[in-house]
Amino acid sequence: MGISDQFKDKAQELSDQAKRKARKAKDESSQRQSQDPDRERMDEERRADEARRKFDEDYDV
């Protein structure tokens, strides 16, 4: 095996590694996106609860 073969093998190895990492990042991104609607709904509920609490506190004064 010559030096050029070693460089080709290393280049292929690095290319495969980069593809695996990109695929993993894409999968993780898809998982986060599928969880976002629940998070948004919870944030909206939290903001509404805070607004009601603030109104109740201000109304008592």
Short mmCIF file of N, CA and C in Angstrom, two decimals:
data_model
loop_
_atom_site.label_atom_id
_atom_site.label_comp_id
_atom_site.label_asym_id
_atom_site.label_seq_id
_atom_site.Cartn_x
_atom_site.Cartn_y
_atom_site.Cartn_z
N MET A 1 0.86 -1.17 0.00
CA MET A 1 0.00 0.00 0.00
C MET A 1 0.90 1.23 0.00
N GLY A 2 0.68 2.07 -0.96
CA GLY A 2 1.50 3.26 -1.08
C GLY A 2 0.94 4.42 -0.27
N ILE A 3 1.70 5.48 -0.24
CA ILE A 3 1.31 6.66 0.52
C ILE A 3 0.00 7.24 -0.03
N SER A 4 -0.13 7.24 -1.35
CA SER A 4 -1.36 7.81 -1.92
C SER A 4 -2.58 6.99 -1.51
N ASP A 5 -2.42 5.67 -1.39
CA ASP A 5 -3.53 4.84 -0.93
C ASP A 5 -3.90 5.17 0.51
N GLN A 6 -2.90 5.42 1.33
CA GLN A 6 -3.15 5.76 2.73
C GLN A 6 -3.92 7.09 2.81
N PHE A 7 -3.53 8.06 1.99
CA PHE A 7 -4.24 9.35 1.99
C PHE A 7 -5.67 9.18 1.49
N LYS A 8 -5.86 8.36 0.48
CA LYS A 8 -7.22 8.11 -0.03
C LYS A 8 -8.08 7.45 1.04
N ASP A 9 -7.50 6.47 1.74
CA ASP A 9 -8.24 5.78 2.80
C ASP A 9 -8.61 6.76 3.92
N LYS A 10 -7.66 7.59 4.30
CA LYS A 10 -7.90 8.56 5.37
C LYS A 10 -8.95 9.58 4.92
N ALA A 11 -8.88 10.02 3.68
CA ALA A 11 -9.87 10.96 3.16
C ALA A 11 -11.26 10.34 3.16
N GLN A 12 -11.34 9.08 2.77
CA GLN A 12 -12.63 8.38 2.76
C GLN A 12 -13.15 8.22 4.18
N GLU A 13 -12.28 7.89 5.09
CA GLU A 13 -12.66 7.74 6.50
C GLU A 13 -13.21 9.05 7.06
N LEU A 14 -12.52 10.15 6.78
CA LEU A 14 -12.98 11.45 7.26
C LEU A 14 -14.30 11.86 6.61
N SER A 15 -14.46 11.53 5.35
CA SER A 15 -15.70 11.83 4.65
C SER A 15 -16.87 11.05 5.27
N ASP A 16 -16.65 9.79 5.53
CA ASP A 16 -17.69 8.97 6.17
C ASP A 16 -18.04 9.49 7.56
N GLN A 17 -17.02 9.88 8.30
CA GLN A 17 -17.23 10.42 9.64
C GLN A 17 -18.05 11.71 9.58
N ALA A 18 -17.75 12.56 8.64
CA ALA A 18 -18.50 13.83 8.49
C ALA A 18 -19.95 13.55 8.12
N LYS A 19 -20.17 12.57 7.25
CA LYS A 19 -21.54 12.23 6.87
C LYS A 19 -22.33 11.68 8.06
N ARG A 20 -21.68 10.86 8.88
CA ARG A 20 -22.36 10.32 10.08
C ARG A 20 -22.73 11.44 11.04
N LYS A 21 -21.81 12.37 11.25
CA LYS A 21 -22.08 13.49 12.15
C LYS A 21 -23.20 14.37 11.62
N ALA A 22 -23.21 14.62 10.32
CA ALA A 22 -24.26 15.44 9.72
C ALA A 22 -25.61 14.75 9.85
N ARG A 23 -25.64 13.45 9.63
CA ARG A 23 -26.89 12.68 9.77
C ARG A 23 -27.38 12.72 11.20
N LYS A 24 -26.47 12.58 12.15
CA LYS A 24 -26.83 12.62 13.57
C LYS A 24 -27.39 13.99 13.94
N ALA A 25 -26.74 15.05 13.48
CA ALA A 25 -27.22 16.40 13.77
C ALA A 25 -28.60 16.63 13.17
N LYS A 26 -28.83 16.11 11.98
CA LYS A 26 -30.14 16.26 11.33
C LYS A 26 -31.21 15.52 12.12
N ASP A 27 -30.89 14.32 12.58
CA ASP A 27 -31.84 13.54 13.38
C ASP A 27 -32.17 14.26 14.68
N GLU A 28 -31.16 14.81 15.34
CA GLU A 28 -31.39 15.52 16.60
C GLU A 28 -32.23 16.77 16.36
N SER A 29 -31.99 17.44 15.24
CA SER A 29 -32.77 18.62 14.91
C SER A 29 -34.23 18.26 14.69
N SER A 30 -34.46 17.15 14.01
CA SER A 30 -35.84 16.69 13.77
C SER A 30 -36.53 16.37 15.08
N GLN A 31 -35.81 15.77 16.01
CA GLN A 31 -36.39 15.45 17.31
C GLN A 31 -36.75 16.71 18.06
N ARG A 32 -35.89 17.71 18.03
CA ARG A 32 -36.18 18.98 18.72
C ARG A 32 -37.38 19.67 18.09
N GLN A 33 -37.47 19.63 16.77
CA GLN A 33 -38.60 20.27 16.10
C GLN A 33 -39.90 19.60 16.46
N SER A 34 -39.89 18.30 16.62
CA SER A 34 -41.12 17.61 16.97
C SER A 34 -41.53 17.90 18.41
N GLN A 35 -40.59 18.32 19.25
CA GLN A 35 -40.91 18.64 20.64
C GLN A 35 -41.32 20.10 20.80
N ASP A 36 -41.02 20.95 19.85
CA ASP A 36 -41.28 22.37 19.95
C ASP A 36 -42.75 22.73 20.15
N PRO A 37 -43.71 22.10 19.46
CA PRO A 37 -45.11 22.48 19.68
C PRO A 37 -45.53 22.36 21.15
N ASP A 38 -45.08 21.31 21.81
CA ASP A 38 -45.40 21.15 23.23
C ASP A 38 -44.76 22.26 24.05
N ARG A 39 -43.55 22.58 23.74
CA ARG A 39 -42.84 23.63 24.48
C ARG A 39 -43.52 24.98 24.27
N GLU A 40 -43.92 25.26 23.03
CA GLU A 40 -44.60 26.53 22.74
C GLU A 40 -45.91 26.63 23.50
N ARG A 41 -46.66 25.55 23.54
CA ARG A 41 -47.94 25.54 24.25
C ARG A 41 -47.71 25.78 25.74
N MET A 42 -46.70 25.14 26.29
CA MET A 42 -46.40 25.31 27.71
C MET A 42 -45.95 26.74 28.00
N ASP A 43 -45.18 27.33 27.10
CA ASP A 43 -44.75 28.72 27.27
C ASP A 43 -45.94 29.66 27.23
N GLU A 44 -46.86 29.42 26.32
CA GLU A 44 -48.06 30.26 26.23
C GLU A 44 -48.88 30.15 27.51
N GLU A 45 -49.04 28.94 28.03
CA GLU A 45 -49.79 28.75 29.26
C GLU A 45 -49.10 29.46 30.43
N ARG A 46 -47.78 29.37 30.48
CA ARG A 46 -47.03 30.02 31.54
C ARG A 46 -47.20 31.54 31.47
N ARG A 47 -47.10 32.08 30.26
CA ARG A 47 -47.28 33.53 30.11
C ARG A 47 -48.70 33.95 30.50
N ALA A 48 -49.69 33.16 30.14
CA ALA A 48 -51.07 33.48 30.50
C ALA A 48 -51.25 33.43 32.02
N ASP A 49 -50.66 32.43 32.65
CA ASP A 49 -50.75 32.32 34.11
C ASP A 49 -50.08 33.52 34.79
N GLU A 50 -48.94 33.92 34.28
CA GLU A 50 -48.25 35.08 34.84
C GLU A 50 -49.07 36.35 34.66
N ALA A 51 -49.71 36.50 33.49
CA ALA A 51 -50.53 37.68 33.24
C ALA A 51 -51.73 37.71 34.19
N ARG A 52 -52.37 36.53 34.41
CA ARG A 52 -53.51 36.46 35.34
C ARG A 52 -53.06 36.79 36.76
N ARG A 53 -51.91 36.27 37.16
CA ARG A 53 -51.40 36.52 38.50
C ARG A 53 -51.10 38.01 38.68
N LYS A 54 -50.46 38.59 37.68
CA LYS A 54 -50.12 40.02 37.76
C LYS A 54 -51.40 40.86 37.80
N PHE A 55 -52.40 40.52 36.99
CA PHE A 55 -53.65 41.25 37.01
C PHE A 55 -54.31 41.14 38.37
N ASP A 56 -54.33 39.93 38.94
CA ASP A 56 -54.94 39.74 40.26
C ASP A 56 -54.21 40.55 41.32
N GLU A 57 -52.89 40.59 41.25
CA GLU A 57 -52.12 41.36 42.23
C GLU A 57 -52.40 42.85 42.07
N ASP A 58 -52.44 43.33 40.86
CA ASP A 58 -52.70 44.76 40.60
C ASP A 58 -54.13 45.13 40.95
N TYR A 59 -55.06 44.22 40.74
CA TYR A 59 -56.46 44.50 41.00
C TYR A 59 -56.74 44.63 42.49
N ASP A 60 -56.01 43.88 43.31
CA ASP A 60 -56.19 43.92 44.77
C ASP A 60 -55.74 45.24 45.35
N VAL A 61 -54.86 45.95 44.69
CA VAL A 61 -54.29 47.19 45.24
C VAL A 61 -55.26 48.30 45.16
#
